[in-house]
XYZ file of C-alpha atoms in Angstrom:
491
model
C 36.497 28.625 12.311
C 39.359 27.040 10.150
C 39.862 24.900 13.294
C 36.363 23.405 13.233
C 36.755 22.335 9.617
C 40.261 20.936 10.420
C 38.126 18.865 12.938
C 35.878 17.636 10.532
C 38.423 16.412 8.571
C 40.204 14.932 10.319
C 36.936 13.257 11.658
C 37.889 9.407 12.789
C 34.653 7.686 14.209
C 36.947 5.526 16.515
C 36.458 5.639 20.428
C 39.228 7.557 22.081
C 40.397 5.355 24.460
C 41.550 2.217 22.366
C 39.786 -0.323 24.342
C 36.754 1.656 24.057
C 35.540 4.554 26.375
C 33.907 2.403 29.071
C 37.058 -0.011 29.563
C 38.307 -0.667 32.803
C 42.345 -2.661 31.839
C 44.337 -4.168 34.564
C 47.581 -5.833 34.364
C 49.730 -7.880 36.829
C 53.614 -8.968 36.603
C 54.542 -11.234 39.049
C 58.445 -11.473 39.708
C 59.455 -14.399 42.277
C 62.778 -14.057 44.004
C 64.245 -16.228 46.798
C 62.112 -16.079 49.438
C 59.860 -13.205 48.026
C 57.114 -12.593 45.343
C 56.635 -8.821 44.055
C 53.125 -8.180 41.673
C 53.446 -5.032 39.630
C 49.693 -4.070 38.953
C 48.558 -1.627 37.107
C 44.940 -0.190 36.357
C 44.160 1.824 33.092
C 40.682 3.318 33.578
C 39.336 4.409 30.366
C 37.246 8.149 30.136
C 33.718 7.406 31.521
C 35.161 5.252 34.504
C 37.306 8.154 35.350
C 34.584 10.262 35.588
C 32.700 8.274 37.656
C 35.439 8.458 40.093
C 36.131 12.128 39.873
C 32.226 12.668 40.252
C 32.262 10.107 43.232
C 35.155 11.389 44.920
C 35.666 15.028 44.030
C 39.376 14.801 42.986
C 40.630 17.107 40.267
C 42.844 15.058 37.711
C 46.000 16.881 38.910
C 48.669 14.304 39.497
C 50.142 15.826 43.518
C 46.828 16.974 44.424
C 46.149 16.195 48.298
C 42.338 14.428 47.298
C 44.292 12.535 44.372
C 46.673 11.339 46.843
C 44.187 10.471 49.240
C 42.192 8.561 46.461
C 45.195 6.401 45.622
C 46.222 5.723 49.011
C 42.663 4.181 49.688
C 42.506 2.215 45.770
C 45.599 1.052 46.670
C 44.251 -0.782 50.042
C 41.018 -1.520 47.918
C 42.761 -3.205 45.223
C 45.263 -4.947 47.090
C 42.765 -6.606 49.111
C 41.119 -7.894 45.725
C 44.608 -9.908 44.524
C 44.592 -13.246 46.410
C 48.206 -15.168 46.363
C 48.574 -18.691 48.041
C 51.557 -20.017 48.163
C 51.164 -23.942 48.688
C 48.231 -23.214 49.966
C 48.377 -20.566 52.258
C 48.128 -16.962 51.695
C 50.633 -14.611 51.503
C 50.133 -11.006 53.017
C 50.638 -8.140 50.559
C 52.133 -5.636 51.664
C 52.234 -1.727 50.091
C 55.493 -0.775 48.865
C 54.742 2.247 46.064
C 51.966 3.810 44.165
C 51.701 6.679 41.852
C 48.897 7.914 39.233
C 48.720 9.939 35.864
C 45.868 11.227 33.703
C 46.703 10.893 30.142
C 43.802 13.237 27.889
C 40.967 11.783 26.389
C 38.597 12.021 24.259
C 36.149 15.613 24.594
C 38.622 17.194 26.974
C 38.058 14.009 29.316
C 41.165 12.553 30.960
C 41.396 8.965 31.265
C 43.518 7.553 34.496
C 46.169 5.266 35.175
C 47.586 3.681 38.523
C 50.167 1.797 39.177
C 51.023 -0.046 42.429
C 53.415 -2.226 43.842
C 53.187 -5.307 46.126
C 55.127 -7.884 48.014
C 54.975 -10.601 50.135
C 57.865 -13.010 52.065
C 57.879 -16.327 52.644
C 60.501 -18.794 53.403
C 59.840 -21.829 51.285
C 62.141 -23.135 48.340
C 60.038 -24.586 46.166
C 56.320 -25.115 45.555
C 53.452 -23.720 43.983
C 52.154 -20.004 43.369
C 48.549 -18.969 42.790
C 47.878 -15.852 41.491
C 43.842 -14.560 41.240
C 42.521 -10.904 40.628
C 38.623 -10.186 41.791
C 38.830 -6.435 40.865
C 36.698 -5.363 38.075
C 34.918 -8.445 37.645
C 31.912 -7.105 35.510
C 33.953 -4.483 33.973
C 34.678 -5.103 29.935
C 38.825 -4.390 29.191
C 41.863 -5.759 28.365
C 43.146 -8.034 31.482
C 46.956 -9.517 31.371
C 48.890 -11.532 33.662
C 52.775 -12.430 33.569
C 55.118 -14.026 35.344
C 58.926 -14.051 35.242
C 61.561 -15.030 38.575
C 65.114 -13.740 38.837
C 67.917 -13.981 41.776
C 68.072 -18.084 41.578
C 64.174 -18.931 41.374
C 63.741 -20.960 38.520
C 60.053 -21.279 36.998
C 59.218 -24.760 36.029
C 55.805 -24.780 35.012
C 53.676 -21.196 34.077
C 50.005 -20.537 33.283
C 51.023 -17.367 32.076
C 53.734 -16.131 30.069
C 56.863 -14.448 30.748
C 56.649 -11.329 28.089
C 53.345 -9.455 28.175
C 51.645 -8.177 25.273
C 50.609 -4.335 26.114
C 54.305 -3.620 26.883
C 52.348 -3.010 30.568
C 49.161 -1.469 28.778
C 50.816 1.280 27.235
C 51.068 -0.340 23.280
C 47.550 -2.381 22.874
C 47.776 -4.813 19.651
C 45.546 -3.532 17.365
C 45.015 -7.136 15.887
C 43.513 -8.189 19.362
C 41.665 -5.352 20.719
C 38.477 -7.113 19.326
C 39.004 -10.095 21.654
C 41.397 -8.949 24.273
C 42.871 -11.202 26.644
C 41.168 -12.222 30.153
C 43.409 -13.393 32.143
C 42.938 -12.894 35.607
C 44.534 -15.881 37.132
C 48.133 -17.573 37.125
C 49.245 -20.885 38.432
C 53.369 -21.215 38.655
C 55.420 -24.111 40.478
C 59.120 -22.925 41.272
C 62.335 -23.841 42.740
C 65.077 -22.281 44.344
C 68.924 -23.110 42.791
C 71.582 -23.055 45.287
C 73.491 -19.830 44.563
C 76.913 -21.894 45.809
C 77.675 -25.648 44.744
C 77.745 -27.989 48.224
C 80.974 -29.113 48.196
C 82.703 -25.439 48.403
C 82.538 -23.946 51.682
C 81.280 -20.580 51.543
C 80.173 -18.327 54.604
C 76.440 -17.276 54.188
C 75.620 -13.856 55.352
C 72.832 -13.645 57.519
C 69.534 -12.775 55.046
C 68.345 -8.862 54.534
C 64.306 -8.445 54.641
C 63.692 -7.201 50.756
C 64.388 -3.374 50.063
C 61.759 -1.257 47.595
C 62.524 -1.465 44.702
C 61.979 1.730 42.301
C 59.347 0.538 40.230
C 59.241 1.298 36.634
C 56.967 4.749 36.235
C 53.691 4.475 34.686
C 52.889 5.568 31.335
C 50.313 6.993 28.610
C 49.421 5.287 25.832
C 51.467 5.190 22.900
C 49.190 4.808 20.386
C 47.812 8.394 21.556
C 44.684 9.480 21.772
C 42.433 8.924 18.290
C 40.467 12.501 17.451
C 37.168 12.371 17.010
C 35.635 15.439 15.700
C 32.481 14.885 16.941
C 33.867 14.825 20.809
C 36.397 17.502 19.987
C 33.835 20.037 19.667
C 32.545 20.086 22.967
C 36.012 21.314 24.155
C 36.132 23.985 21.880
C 36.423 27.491 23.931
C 34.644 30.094 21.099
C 31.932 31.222 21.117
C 28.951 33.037 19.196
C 26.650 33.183 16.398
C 28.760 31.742 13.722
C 30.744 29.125 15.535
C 27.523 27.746 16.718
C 26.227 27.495 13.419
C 29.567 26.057 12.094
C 29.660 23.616 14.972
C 26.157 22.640 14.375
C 26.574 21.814 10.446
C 29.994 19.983 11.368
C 28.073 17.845 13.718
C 25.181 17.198 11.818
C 27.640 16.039 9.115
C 29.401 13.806 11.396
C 25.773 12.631 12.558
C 25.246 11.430 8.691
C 28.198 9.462 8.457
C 27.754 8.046 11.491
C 24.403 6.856 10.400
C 26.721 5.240 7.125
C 28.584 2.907 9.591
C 27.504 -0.496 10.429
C 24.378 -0.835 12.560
C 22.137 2.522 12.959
C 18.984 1.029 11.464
C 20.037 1.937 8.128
C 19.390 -1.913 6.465
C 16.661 -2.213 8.880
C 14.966 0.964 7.520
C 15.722 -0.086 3.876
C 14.598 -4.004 4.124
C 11.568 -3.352 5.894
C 10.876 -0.554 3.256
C 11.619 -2.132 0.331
C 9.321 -5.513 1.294
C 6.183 -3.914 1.932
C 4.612 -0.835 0.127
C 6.125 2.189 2.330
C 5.292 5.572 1.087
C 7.685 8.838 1.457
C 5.632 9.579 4.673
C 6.327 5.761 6.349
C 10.303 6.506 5.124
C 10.121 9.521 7.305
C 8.143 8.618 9.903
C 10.372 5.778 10.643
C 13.916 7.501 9.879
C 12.945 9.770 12.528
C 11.966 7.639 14.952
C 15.372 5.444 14.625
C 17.020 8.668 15.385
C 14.031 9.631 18.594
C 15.479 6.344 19.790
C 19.029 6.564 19.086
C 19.137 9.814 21.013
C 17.264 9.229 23.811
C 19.360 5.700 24.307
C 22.634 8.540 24.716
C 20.687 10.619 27.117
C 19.418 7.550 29.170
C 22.774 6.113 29.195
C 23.759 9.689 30.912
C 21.512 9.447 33.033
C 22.565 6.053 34.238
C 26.539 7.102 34.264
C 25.596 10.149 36.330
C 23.446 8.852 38.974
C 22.714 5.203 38.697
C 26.184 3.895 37.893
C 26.392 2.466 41.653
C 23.497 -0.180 40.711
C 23.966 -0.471 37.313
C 27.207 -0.531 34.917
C 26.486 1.687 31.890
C 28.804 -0.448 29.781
C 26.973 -3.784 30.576
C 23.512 -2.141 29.097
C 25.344 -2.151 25.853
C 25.206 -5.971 24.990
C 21.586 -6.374 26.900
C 20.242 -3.264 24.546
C 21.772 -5.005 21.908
C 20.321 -8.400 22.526
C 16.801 -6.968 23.525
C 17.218 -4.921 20.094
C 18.282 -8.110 17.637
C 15.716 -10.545 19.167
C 12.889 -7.908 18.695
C 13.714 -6.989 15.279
C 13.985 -11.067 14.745
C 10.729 -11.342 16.060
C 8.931 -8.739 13.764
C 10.823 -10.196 11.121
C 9.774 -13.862 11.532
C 5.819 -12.044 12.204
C 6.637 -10.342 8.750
C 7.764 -13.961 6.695
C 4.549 -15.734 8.448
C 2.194 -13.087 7.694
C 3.627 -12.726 3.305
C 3.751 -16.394 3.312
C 0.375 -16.625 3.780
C -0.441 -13.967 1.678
C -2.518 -11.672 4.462
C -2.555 -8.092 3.598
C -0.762 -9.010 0.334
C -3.624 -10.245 -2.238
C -6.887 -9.420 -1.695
C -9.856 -10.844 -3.853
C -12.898 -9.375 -4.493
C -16.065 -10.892 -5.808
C -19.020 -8.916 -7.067
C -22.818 -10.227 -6.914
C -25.084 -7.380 -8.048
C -28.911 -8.506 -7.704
C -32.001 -6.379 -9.156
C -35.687 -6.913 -8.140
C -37.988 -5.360 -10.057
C -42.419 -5.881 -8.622
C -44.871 -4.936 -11.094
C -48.561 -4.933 -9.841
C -51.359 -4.865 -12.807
C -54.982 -3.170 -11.989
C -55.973 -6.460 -13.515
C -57.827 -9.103 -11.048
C -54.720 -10.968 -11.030
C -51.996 -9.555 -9.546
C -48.654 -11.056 -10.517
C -45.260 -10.404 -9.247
C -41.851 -10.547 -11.608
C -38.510 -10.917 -10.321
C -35.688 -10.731 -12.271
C -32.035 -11.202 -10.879
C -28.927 -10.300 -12.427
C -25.833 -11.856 -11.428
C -22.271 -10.860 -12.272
C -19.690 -12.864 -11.694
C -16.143 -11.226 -11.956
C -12.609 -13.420 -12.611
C -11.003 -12.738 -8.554
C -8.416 -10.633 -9.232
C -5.746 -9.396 -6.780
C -5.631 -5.733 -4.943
C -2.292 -4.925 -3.505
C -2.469 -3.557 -0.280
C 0.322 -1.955 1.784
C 1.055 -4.265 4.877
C 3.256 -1.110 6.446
C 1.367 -0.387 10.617
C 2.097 1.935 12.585
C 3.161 -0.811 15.383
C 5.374 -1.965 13.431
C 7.353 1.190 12.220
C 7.282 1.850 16.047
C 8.340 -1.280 16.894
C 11.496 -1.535 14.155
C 12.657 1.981 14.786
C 12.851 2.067 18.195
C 14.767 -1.449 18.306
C 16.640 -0.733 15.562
C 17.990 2.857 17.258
C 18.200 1.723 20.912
C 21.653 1.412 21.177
C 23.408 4.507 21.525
C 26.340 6.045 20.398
C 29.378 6.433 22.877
C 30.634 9.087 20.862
C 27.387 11.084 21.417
C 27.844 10.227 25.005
C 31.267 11.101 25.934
C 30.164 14.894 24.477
C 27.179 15.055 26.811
C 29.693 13.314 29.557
C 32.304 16.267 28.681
C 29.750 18.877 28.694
C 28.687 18.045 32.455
C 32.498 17.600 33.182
C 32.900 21.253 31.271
C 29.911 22.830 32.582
C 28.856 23.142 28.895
C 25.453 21.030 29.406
C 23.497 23.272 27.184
C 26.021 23.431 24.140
C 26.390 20.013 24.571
C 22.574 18.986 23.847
C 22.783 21.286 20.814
C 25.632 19.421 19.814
C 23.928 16.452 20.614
C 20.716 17.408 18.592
C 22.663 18.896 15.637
C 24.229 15.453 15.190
C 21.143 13.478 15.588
C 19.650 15.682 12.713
C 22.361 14.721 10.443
C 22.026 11.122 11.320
C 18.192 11.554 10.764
C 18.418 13.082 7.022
C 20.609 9.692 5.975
C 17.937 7.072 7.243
C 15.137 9.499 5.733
C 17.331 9.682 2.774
C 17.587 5.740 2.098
C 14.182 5.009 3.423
C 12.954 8.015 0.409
C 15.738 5.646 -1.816
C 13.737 2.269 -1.464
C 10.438 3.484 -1.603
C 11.071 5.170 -5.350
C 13.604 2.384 -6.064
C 10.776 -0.262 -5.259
C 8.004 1.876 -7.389
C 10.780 2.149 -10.143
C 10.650 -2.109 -10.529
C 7.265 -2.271 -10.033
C 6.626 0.368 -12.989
C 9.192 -1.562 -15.223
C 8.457 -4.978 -14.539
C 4.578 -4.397 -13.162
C 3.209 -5.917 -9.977
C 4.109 -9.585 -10.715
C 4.938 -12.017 -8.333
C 8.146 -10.830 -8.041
C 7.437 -7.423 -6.585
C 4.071 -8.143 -4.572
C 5.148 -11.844 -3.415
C 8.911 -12.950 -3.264
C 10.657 -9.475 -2.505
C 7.942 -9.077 0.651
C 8.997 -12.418 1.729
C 12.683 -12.128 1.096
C 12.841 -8.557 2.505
C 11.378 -10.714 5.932
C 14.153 -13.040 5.765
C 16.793 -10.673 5.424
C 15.092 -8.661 8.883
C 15.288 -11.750 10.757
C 19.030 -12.325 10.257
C 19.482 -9.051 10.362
C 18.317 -9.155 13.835
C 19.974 -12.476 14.750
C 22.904 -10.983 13.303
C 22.822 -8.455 16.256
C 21.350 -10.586 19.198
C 24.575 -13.120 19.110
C 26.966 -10.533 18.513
C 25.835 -8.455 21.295
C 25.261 -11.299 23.432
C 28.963 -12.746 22.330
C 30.170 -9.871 24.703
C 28.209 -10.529 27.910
């Protein structure tokens, strides 16, 4: 039990892998020699693309294993026929010198994967032009590198890539551009071959040897580790019974609360929306739980698509379309918002009172004679504050604002299928969507009393029941541009 709580704090909310858990990183060094070029490329598949390929294939991650061999044989074919190099226009045949794989851990007892192959193709020209282009991956987000250096008298006079790569060949990612990796997946390099010999001393040329293998450099892990995350360490965790479970499920609903701290998770949306109209305890509720509804069944759709749909649709590329789909809606509800409190609809409402009283008298005289008398009160409009809070739009804002799901949450319910753990996994899964659930109620609770606390020391001026409705609209509409560009940015 002391381990769990070690877990939690050590808690880190950062993805495992470091260029996130869907990434997909290749990498290609290109060395020219005389009458040879030689492309060192490697391929660093994060933990979900791994285990899409262990599900699609079968292979254990055991580095010797006859499937694993098997597998790397054919990626190596696969992924060789995806680098095209011309050489002054013609293409140059690749051929397979070496390949070899390892499966660094991951996070939630996941392994991630990394090959490493080596090319090389002859050709008998001095001089001229190189060009380089990788098609592998193409929709697949991750950190892509190209370099080119030449040795044994090949000199490089002009280079669209340069000569030292950055990832020290993806094993040491700079932290300072993991936001906006590099994608370079092309090189262009003109070279020229120096005469070994000056002209004018006679030298006897031995006839030329065909290129040898060789030894490549061996792959390796990343050096930066592997970040913990408590929340995906628990899955892994081999106790069992009444107490652990418990434990586990208050470490993850605690991890489920700060998560719902970090930037995003509906937390501002919940708050502005509730703080510009008047949202009662029950409307903070309702709509902190259905943030979380959404937020959780975005992780187990996203499963769902990784396990079975992955061949038609990339999990990772739903992120930034979720995203968009989720900004632009909450924009839209937030412009609707600013029209509708500009106007004034559902904000003031006036009333006006006419009260009339007819009153027939009929005398046993020979004359009969009718009064009427009307009364007519005429009250000063005054205004009625009315909550503009529907239930289409909590609806609306809390499942946009939740959609996109956490890849935390889904590398444990990845890891639990991997693990054979499914059930303790969606226990997990539902502990920590509890915890993230009790923040958003908590904050939505927050602005409601907060708001009633101004409005009971300053009253219902304009202030409360005009300009913080309107402002509150503004702020949701950024709020959701905010996240349409940034999601689209990464398309």
């Amino acid at each position: 039990m002391k381990k769990l709580f070690a877990l939690f704090a050590l808690s880190t909310v950062a993805g495992a892998h470091p260029m996130g858990n869907f990434s997909i990183n290749h990498y290609a060094a290109i060395k020219l020699s005389a009458g040879s070029v030689e492309i060192r490329y490697i391929v660093d598949m994060a933990e979900i693309p791994t285990f899409q390929e262990m599900q699609k294939t079968g292979m254990p991650a055991t580095v010797g294993n006859s499937a694993v061999n098997s597998y790397l044989a054919q990626e190596q074919k696969i992924l060789g026929s995806g680098l095209e190099v011309r050489l002054n226009g013609s293409v140059l045949h690749l051929e397979k010198i070496s390949r070899e794989v390892i499966f660094p851990p991951g996070a939630g007892g996941l392994p991630t994967m990394k090959m490493g192959f080596v090319y090389r193709a002859s050709f008998d020209s001095v001089r001229g032009q190189l060009l380089y282009r990788d098609t592998n991956f193409p929709d697949r987000a991750g950190w892509k590198e190209v370099v080119a250096s030449a040795r044994n008298g090949v000199k490089i006079t002009a280079s669209s890539v340069p000569a030292k790569d950055r990832s020290l060949q993806l094993t040491n990612y700079p932290t300072d551009t993991l936001a906006s990796p590099p994608q370079d997946v092309k090189a262009g390099i003109s070279f020229v071959t120096t005469p070994a010999v000056p002209k004018q001393i006679a030298v006897v040329t031995p006839a030329p040897t065909p290129p040898t293998a060789a030894a490549a450099p061996p792959v390796k892990a990343n050096v930066q580790g592997t970040p913990k995350n408590a929340f995906t360490e628990l899955v892994n965790k081999r106790e069992w019974g009444f107490w652990f479970l418990v434990t586990a499920a208050f470490i993850a609903a605690g991890l489920g609360a700060f998560h719902a701290l970090e930037p995003g998770h509906g937390k501002t949306i919940v708050a502005a929306y509730l703080v510009g109209s008047q949202g009662t305890a029950l409307h903070a509720c309702m709509l902190g739980l259905i943030v979380t509804a959404s937020h959780t069944a975005g992780v187990y759709l996203l499963g769902a698509v990784t396990l079975y749909a992955s061949r038609y649709i990339l999990p990772e590329r739903l992120y930034p379309w979720l995203g968009a789909f989720s900004g632009l809606t909450i924009a839209g509800l937030g412009i609707y918002l600013f029209l509708q409190r500009w106007r004034g609809k559902h904000t003031h409402h006036h009333h006006h009172h006419s009260h009339g009283h007819s009153h027939e008298h009929d005398h046993p005289h020979d004359h009969a004679h009718t009064h009427t008398h009307e009364h007519h009160h005429h009250h000063h409009p005054h205004p009625h504050v009315h909550g503009s809070v529907s239930k289409r739009q909590l609806l609306a804002l809390g499942i946009t604002g939740g959609i996109v799901p956490c890849p935390a949450a889904l590398v444990v319910l990845l890891s639990a299928v991997a693990l054979h753990r499914v059930a303790f996994g969606l226990f997990l899964i539902l502990a920590f969507s509890v915890g993230l659930a009790a923040v958003l109620i908590a904050i939505g609770l927050l602005m409601v009393y907060a708001r009633r606390f101004m409005a009971g020391i300053s009253g219902e001026g304009r202030i409360i029941t005009r300009w913080l409705p309107i402002t509150s609209s503004v702020f949701i509409t950024l709020l959701g541009l905010g996240i349409a560009f940034r999601a689209l940015g990464t398309v």
